[in-house]
Short mmCIF file of N, CA, C and O in Angstrom, two decimals:
data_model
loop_
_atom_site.label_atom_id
_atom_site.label_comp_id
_atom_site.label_asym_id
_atom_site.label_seq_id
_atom_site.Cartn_x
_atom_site.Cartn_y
_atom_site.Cartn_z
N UNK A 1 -20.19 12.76 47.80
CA UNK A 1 -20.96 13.47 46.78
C UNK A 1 -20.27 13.37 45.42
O UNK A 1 -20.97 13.62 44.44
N UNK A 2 -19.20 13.10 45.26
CA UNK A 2 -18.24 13.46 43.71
C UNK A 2 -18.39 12.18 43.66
O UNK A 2 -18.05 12.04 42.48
N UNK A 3 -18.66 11.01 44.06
CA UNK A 3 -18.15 9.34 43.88
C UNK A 3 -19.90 9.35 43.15
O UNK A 3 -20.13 9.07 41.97
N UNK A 4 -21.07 9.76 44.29
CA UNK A 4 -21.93 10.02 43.59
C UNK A 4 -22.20 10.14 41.93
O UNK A 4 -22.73 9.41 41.09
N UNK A 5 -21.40 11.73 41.92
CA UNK A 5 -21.53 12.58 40.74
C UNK A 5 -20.75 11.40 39.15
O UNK A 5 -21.12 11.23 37.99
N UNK A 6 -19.72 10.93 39.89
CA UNK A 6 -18.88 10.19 38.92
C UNK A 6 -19.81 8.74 38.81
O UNK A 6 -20.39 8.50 37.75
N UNK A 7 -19.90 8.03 39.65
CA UNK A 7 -20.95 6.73 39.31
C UNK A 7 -22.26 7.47 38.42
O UNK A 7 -22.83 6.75 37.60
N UNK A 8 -22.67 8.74 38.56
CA UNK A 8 -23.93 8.99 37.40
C UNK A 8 -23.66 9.16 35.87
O UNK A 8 -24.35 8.92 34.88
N UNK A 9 -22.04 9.82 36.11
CA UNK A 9 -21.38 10.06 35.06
C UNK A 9 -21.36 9.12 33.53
O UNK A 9 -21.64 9.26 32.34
N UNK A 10 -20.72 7.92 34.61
CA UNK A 10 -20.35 6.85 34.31
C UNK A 10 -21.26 5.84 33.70
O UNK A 10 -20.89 5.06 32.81
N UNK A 11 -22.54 5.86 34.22
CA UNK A 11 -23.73 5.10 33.91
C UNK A 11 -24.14 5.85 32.67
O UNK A 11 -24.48 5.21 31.67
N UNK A 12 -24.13 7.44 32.69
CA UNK A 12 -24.92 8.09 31.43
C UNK A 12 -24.20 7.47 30.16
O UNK A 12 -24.73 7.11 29.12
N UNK A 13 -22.50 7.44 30.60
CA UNK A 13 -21.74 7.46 29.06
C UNK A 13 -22.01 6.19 28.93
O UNK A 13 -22.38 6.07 27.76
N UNK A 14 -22.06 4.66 29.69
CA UNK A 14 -21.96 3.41 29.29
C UNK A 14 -23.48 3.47 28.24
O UNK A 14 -23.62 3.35 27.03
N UNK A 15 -24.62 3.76 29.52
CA UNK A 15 -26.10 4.04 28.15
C UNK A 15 -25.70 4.57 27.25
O UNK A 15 -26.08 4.23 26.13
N UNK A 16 -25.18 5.14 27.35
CA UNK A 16 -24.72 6.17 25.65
C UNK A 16 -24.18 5.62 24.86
O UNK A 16 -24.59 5.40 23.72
N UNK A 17 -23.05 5.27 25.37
CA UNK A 17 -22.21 4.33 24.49
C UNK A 17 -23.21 2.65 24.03
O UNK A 17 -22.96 1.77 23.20
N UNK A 18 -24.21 2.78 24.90
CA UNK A 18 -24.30 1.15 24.43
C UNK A 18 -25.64 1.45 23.37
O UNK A 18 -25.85 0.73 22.40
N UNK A 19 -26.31 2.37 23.66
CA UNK A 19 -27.38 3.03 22.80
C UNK A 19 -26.71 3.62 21.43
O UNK A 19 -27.10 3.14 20.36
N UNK A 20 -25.81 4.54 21.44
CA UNK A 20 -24.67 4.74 20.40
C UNK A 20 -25.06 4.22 18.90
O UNK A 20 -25.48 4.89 17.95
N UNK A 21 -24.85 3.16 18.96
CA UNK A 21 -24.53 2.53 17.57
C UNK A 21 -26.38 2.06 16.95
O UNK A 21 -26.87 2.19 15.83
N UNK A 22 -26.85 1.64 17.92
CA UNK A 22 -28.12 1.71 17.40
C UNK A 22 -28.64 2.83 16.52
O UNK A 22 -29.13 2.66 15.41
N UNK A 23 -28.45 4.30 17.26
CA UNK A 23 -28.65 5.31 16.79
C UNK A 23 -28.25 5.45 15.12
O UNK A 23 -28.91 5.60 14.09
N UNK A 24 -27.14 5.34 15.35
CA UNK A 24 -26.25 5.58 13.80
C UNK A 24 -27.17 4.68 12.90
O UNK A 24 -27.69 5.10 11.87
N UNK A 25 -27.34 3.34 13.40
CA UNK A 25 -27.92 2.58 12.27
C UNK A 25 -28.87 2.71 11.91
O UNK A 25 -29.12 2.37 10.75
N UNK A 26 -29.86 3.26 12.73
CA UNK A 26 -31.01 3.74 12.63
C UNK A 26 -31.43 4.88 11.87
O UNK A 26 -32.35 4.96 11.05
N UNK A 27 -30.52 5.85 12.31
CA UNK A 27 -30.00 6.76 11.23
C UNK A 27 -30.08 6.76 9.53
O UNK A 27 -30.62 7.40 8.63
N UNK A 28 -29.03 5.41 9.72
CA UNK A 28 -28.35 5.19 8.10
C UNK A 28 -29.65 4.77 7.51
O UNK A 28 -30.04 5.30 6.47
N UNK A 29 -30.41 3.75 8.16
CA UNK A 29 -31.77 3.01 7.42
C UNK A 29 -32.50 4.18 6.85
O UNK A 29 -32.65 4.35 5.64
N UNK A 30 -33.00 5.08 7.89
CA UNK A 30 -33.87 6.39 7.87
C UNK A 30 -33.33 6.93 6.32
O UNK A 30 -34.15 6.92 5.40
N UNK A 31 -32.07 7.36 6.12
CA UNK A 31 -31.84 8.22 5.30
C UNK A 31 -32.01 7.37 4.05
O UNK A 31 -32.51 7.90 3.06
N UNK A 32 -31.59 5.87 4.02
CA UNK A 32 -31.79 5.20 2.72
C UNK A 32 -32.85 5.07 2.54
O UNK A 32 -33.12 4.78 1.37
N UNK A 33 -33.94 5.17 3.46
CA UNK A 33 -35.57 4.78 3.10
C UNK A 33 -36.20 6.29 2.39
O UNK A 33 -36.83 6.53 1.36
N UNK A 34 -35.67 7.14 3.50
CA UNK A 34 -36.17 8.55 2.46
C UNK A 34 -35.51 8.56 0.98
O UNK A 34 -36.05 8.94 -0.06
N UNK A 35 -34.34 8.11 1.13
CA UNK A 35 -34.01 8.19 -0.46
C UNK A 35 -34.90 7.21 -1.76
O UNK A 35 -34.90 7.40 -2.98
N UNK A 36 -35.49 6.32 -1.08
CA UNK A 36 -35.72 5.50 -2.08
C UNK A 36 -37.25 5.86 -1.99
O UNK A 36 -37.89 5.38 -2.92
N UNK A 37 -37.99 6.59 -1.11
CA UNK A 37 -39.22 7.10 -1.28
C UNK A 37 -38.95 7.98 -2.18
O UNK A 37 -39.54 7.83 -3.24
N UNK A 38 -38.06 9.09 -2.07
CA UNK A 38 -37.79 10.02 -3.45
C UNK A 38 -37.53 9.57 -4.23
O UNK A 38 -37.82 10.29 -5.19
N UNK A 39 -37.03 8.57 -4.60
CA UNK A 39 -36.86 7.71 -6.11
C UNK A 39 -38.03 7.54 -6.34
O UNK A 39 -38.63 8.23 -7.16
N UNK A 40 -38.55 6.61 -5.67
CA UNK A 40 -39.89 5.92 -6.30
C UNK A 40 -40.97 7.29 -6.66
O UNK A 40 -41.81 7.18 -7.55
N UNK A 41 -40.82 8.53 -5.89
CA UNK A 41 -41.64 9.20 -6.32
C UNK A 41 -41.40 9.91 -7.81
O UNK A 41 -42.21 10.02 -8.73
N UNK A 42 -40.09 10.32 -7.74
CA UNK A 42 -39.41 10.67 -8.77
C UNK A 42 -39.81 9.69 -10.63
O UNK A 42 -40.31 10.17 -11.65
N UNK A 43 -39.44 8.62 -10.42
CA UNK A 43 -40.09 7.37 -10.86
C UNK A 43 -41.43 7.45 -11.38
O UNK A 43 -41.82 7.18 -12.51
N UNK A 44 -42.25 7.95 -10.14
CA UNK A 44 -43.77 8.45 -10.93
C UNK A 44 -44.08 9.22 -11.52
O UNK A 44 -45.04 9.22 -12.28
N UNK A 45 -43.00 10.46 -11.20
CA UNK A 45 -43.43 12.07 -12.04
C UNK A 45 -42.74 11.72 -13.36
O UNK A 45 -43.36 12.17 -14.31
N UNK A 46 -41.15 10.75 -13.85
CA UNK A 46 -41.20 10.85 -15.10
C UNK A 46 -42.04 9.88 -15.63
O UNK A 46 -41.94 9.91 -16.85
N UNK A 47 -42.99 8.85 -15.17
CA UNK A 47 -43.73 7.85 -15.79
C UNK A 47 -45.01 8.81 -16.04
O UNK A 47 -45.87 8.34 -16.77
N UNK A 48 -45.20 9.99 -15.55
CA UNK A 48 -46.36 10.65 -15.84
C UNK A 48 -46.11 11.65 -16.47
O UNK A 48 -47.13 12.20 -16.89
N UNK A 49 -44.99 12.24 -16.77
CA UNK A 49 -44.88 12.92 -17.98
C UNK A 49 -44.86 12.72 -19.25
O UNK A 49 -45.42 13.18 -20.24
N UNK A 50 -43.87 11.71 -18.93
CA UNK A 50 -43.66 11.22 -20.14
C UNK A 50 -44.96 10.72 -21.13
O UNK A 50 -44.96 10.86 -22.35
N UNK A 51 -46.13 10.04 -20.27
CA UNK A 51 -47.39 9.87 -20.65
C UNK A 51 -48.39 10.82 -20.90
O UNK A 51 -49.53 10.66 -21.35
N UNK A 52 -47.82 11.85 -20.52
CA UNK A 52 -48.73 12.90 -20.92
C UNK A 52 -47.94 13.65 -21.85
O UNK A 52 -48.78 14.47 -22.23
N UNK A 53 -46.63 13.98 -22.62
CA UNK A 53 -45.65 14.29 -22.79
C UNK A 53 -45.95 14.72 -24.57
O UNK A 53 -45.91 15.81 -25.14
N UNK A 54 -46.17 13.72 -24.94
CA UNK A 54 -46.37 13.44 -26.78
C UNK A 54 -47.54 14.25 -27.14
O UNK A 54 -47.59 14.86 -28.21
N UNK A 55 -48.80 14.30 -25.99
CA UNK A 55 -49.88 15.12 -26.20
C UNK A 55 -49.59 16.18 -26.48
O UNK A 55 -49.69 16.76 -27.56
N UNK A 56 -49.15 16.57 -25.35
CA UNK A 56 -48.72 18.90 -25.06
C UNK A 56 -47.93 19.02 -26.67
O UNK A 56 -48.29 19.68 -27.64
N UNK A 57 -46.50 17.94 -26.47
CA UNK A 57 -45.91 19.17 -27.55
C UNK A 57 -46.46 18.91 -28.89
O UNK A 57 -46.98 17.80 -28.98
N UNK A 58 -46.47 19.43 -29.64
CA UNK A 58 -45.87 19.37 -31.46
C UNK A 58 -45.14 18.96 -31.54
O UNK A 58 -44.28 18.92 -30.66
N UNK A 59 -45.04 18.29 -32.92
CA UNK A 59 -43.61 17.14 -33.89
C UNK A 59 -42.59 18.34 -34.25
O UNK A 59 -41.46 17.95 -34.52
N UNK A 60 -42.82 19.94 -34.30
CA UNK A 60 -41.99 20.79 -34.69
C UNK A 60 -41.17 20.61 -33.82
O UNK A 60 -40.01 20.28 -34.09
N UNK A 61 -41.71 20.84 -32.28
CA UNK A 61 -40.44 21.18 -31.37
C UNK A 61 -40.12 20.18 -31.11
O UNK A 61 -39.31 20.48 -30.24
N UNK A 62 -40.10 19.28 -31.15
CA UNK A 62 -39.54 17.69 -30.49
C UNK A 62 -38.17 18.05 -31.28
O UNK A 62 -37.06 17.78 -30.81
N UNK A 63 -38.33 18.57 -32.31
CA UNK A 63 -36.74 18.27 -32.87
C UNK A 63 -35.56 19.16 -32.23
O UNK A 63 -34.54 18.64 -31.78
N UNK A 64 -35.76 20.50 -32.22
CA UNK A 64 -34.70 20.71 -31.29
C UNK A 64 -35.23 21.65 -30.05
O UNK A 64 -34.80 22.80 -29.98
N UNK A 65 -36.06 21.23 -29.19
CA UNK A 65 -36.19 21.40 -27.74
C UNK A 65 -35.39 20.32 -27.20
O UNK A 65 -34.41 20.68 -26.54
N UNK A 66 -35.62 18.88 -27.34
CA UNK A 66 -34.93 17.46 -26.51
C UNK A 66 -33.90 18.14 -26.41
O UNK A 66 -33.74 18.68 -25.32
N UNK A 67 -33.06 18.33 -27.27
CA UNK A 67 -31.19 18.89 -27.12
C UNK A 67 -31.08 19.87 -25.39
O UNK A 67 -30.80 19.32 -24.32
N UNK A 68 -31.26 20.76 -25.49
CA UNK A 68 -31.78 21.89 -24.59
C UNK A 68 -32.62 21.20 -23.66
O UNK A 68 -32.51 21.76 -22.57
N UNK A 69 -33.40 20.22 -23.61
CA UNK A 69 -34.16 19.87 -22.20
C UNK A 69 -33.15 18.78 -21.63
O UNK A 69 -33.00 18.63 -20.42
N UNK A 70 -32.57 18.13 -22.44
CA UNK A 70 -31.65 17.44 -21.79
C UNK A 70 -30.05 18.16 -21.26
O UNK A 70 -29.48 18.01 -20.17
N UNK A 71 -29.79 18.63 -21.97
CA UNK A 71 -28.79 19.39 -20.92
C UNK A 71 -29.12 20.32 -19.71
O UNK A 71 -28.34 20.57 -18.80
N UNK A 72 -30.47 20.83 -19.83
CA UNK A 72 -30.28 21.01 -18.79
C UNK A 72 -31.28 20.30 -17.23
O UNK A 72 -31.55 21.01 -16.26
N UNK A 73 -31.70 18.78 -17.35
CA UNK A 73 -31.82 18.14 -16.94
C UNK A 73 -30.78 17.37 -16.45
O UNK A 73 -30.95 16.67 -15.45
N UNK A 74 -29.87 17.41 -16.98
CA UNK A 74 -28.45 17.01 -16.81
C UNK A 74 -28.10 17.39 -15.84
O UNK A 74 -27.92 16.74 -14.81
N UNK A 75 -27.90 19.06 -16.09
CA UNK A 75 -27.45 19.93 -14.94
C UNK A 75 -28.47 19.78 -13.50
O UNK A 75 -27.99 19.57 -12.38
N UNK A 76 -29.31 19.86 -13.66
CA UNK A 76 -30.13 19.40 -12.44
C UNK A 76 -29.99 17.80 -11.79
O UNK A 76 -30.19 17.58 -10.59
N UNK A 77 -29.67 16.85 -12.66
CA UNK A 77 -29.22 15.99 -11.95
C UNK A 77 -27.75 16.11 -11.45
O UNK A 77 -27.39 15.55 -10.41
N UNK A 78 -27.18 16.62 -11.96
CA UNK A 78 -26.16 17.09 -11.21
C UNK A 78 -25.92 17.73 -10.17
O UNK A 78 -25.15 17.47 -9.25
N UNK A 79 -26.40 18.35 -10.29
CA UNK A 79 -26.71 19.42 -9.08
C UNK A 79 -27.41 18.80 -7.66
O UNK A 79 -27.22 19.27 -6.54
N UNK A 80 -28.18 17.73 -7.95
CA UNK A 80 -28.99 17.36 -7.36
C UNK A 80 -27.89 16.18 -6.51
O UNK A 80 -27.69 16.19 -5.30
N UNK A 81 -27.31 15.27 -7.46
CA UNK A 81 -26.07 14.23 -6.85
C UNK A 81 -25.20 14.97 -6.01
O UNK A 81 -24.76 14.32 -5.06
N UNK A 82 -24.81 16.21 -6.11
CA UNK A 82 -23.56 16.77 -4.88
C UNK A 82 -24.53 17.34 -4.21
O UNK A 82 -23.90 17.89 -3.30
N UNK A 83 -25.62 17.58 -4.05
CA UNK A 83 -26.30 18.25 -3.02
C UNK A 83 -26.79 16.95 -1.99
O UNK A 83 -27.13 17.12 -0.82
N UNK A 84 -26.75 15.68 -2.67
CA UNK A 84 -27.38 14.70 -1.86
C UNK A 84 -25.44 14.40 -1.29
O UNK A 84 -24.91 14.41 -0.18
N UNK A 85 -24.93 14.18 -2.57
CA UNK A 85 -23.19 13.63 -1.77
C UNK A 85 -22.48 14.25 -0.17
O UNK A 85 -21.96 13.73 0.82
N UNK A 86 -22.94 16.03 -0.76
CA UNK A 86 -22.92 16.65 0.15
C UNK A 86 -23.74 16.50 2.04
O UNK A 86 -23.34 16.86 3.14
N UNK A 87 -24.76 15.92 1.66
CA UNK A 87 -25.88 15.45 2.73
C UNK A 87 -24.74 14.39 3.53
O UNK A 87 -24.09 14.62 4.55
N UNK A 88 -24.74 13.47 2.88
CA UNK A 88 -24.01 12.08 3.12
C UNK A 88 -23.08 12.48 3.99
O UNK A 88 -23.15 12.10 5.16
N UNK A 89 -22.19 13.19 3.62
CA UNK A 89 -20.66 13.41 3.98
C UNK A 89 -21.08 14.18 5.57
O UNK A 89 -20.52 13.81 6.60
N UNK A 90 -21.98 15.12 5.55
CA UNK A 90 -22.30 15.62 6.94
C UNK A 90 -23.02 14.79 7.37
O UNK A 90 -23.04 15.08 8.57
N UNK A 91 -24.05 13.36 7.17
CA UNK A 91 -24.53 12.93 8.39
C UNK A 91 -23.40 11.99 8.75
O UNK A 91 -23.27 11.51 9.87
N UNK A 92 -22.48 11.69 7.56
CA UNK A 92 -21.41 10.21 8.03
C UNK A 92 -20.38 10.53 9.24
O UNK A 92 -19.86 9.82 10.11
N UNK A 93 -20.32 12.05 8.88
CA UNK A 93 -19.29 12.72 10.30
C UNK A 93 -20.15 13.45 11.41
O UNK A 93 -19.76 13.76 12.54
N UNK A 94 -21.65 13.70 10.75
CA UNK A 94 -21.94 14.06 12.66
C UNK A 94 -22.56 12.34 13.12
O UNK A 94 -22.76 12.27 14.34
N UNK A 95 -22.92 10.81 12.24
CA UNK A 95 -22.62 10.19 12.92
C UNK A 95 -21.60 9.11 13.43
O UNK A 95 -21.74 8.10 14.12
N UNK A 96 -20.69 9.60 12.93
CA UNK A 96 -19.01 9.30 13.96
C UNK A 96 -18.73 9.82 15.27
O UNK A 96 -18.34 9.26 16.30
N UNK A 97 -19.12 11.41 14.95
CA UNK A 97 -19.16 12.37 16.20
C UNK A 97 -20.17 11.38 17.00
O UNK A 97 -19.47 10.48 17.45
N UNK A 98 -20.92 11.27 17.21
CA UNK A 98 -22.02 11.02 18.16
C UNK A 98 -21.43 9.63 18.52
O UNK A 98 -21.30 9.34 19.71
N UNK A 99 -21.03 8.64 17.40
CA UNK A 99 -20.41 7.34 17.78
C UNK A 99 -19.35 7.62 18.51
O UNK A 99 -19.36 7.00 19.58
N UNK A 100 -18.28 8.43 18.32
CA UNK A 100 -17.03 8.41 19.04
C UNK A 100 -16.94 9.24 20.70
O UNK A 100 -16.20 8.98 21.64
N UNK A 101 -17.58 9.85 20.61
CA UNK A 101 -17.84 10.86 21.64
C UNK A 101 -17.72 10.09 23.21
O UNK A 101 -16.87 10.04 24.11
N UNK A 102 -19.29 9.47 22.92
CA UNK A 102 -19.45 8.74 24.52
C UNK A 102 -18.37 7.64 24.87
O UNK A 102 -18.27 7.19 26.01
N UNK A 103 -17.23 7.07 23.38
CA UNK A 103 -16.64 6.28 24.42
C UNK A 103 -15.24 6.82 24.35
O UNK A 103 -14.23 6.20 24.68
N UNK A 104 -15.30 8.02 23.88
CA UNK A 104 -13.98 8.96 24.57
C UNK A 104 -14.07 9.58 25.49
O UNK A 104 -13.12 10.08 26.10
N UNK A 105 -15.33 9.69 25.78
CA UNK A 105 -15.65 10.58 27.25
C UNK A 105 -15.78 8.91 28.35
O UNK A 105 -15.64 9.15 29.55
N UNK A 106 -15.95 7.84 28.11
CA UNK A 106 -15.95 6.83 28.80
C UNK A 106 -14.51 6.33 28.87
O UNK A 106 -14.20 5.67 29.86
N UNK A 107 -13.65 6.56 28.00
CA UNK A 107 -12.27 6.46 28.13
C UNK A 107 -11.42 7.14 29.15
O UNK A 107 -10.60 6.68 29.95
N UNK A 108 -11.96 8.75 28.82
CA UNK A 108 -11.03 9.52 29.67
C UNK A 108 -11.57 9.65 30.70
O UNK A 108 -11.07 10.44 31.49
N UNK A 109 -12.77 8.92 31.07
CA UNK A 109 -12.98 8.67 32.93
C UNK A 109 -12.47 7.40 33.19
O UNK A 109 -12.24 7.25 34.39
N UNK A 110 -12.21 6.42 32.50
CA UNK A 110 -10.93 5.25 32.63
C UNK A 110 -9.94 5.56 33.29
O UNK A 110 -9.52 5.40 34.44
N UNK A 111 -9.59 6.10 32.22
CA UNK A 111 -7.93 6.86 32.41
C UNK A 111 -7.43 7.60 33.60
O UNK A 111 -6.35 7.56 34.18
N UNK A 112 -8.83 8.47 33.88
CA UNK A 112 -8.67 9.25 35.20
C UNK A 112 -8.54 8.47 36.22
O UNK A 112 -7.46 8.45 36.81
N UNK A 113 -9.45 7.79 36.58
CA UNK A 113 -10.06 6.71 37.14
C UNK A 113 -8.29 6.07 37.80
O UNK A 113 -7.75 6.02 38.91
N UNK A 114 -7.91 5.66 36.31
CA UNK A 114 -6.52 4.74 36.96
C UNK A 114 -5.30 5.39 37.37
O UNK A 114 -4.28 4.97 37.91
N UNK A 115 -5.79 6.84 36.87
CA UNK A 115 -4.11 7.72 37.17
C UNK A 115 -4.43 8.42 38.26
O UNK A 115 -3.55 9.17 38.69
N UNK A 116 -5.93 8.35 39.07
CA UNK A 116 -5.54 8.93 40.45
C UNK A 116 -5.69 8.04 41.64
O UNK A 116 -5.84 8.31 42.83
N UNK A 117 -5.59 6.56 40.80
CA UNK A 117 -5.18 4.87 41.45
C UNK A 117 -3.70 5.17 41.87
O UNK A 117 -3.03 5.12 42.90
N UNK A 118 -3.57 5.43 40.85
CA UNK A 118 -1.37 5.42 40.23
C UNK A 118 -0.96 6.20 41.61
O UNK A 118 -0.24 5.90 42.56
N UNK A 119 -1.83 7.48 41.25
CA UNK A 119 -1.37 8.95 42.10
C UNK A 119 -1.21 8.40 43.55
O UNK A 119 -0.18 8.44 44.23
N UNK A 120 -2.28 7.96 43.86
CA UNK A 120 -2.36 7.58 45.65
C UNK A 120 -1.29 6.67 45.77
O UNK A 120 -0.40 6.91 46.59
N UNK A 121 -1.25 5.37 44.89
CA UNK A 121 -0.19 4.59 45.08
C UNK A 121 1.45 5.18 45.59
O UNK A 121 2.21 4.79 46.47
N UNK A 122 1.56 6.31 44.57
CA UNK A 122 2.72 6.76 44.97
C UNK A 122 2.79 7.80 45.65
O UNK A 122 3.93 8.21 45.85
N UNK A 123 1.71 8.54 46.21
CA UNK A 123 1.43 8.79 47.39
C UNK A 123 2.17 8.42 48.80
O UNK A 123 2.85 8.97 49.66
N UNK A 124 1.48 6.81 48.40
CA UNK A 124 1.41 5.97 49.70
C UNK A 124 3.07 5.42 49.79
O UNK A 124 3.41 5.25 50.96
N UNK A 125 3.79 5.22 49.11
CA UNK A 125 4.90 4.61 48.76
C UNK A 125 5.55 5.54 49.68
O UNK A 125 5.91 5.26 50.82
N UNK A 126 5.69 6.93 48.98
CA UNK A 126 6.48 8.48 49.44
C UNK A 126 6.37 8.59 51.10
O UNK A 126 7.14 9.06 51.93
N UNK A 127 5.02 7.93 51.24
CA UNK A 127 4.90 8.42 53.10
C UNK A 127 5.68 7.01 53.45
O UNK A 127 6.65 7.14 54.20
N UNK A 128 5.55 6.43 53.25
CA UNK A 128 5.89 4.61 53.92
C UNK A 128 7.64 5.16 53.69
O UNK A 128 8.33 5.21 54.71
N UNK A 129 8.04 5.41 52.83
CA UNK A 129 9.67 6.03 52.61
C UNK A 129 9.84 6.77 53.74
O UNK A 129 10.63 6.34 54.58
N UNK A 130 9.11 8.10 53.98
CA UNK A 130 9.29 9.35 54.80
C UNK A 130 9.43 8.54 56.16
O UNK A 130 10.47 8.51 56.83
N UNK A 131 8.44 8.01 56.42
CA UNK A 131 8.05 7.19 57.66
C UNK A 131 8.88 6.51 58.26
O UNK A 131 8.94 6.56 59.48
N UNK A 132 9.86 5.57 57.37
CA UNK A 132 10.92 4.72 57.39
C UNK A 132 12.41 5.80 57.85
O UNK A 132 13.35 5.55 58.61
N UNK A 133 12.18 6.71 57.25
CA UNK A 133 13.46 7.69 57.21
C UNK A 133 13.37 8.36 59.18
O UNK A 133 14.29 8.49 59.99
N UNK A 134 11.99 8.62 59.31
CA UNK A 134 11.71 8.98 60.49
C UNK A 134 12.56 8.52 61.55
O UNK A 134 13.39 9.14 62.21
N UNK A 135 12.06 6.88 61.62
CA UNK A 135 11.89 6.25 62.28
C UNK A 135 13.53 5.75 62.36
O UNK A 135 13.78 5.35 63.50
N UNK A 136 14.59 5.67 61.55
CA UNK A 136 16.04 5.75 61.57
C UNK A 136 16.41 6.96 62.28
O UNK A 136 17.33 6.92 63.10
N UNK A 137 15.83 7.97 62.04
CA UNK A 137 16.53 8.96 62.37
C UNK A 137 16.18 9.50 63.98
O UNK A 137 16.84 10.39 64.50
N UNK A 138 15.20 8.91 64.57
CA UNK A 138 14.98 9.03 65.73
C UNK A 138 15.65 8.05 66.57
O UNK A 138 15.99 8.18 67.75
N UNK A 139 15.85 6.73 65.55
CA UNK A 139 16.86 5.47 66.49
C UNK A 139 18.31 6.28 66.58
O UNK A 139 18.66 6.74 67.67
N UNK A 140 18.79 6.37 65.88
CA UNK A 140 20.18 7.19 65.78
C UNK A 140 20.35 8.27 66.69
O UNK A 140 21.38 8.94 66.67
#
């Protein structure tokens, strides 16, 4: 039943691991395609302001509103770049996490795997010794 449990183990993490990296990339595409749909939309709202833009205001305020709409357009693009930088930085480490995971969990059933190889080996060594010691000590 546990040889069972470990061969299912074993099969989930290799799919995982071999599915893994697809994911991430798939991922990365996803997020650059939404970004560049928000550009391009972005793209349209100032091509449509701006065209509608000269109508709304007066020649009075053009002179000093721009000062004041640009700073604080500024600030909103700013704001806007560490809120996206910020995005980045958490999907780049939850997808490492997800990359690294299945083949550290496929590692440390390796590992197990060979150190309770090791274990029996010297197991088997310790009795074949004992055995040997026996077997003198009953000739004697």
């Amino acid at each position: 039943m546990k040889a069972k449990v470990l061969n299912v183990l074993t099969v989930c993490v290799v799919t995982l691991t071999m599915l893994s990296p697809g994911l991430v990339v798939f991922g990365i595409i996803w997020e650059r395609h939404l970004d560049f749909v928000k550009s391009q939309n972005l793209a349209y709202e100032v091509n449509k302001t701006t065209k509608n833009a000269p109508a709304l205001a007066p020649q009075t305020e053009i002179t000093h509103s721009p000062q004041t709409s640009i700073q604080s357009s500024d600030r909103n693009v700013i704001h806007q770049m560490l809120t996206v930088a910020e995005k980045y930085k958490f999907a780049t480490i939850l997808q490492w996490f997800f990359l690294l995971t299945p083949i550290c969990v496929g590692l440390g059933i390796l590992f197990y795997d060979r150190y309770l190889v090791h274990r029996a080996a010297v197991l088997k060594e310790q009795v074949e010794m004992l055995e040997r010691l026996w077997h003198q000590s009953i000739e004697q």
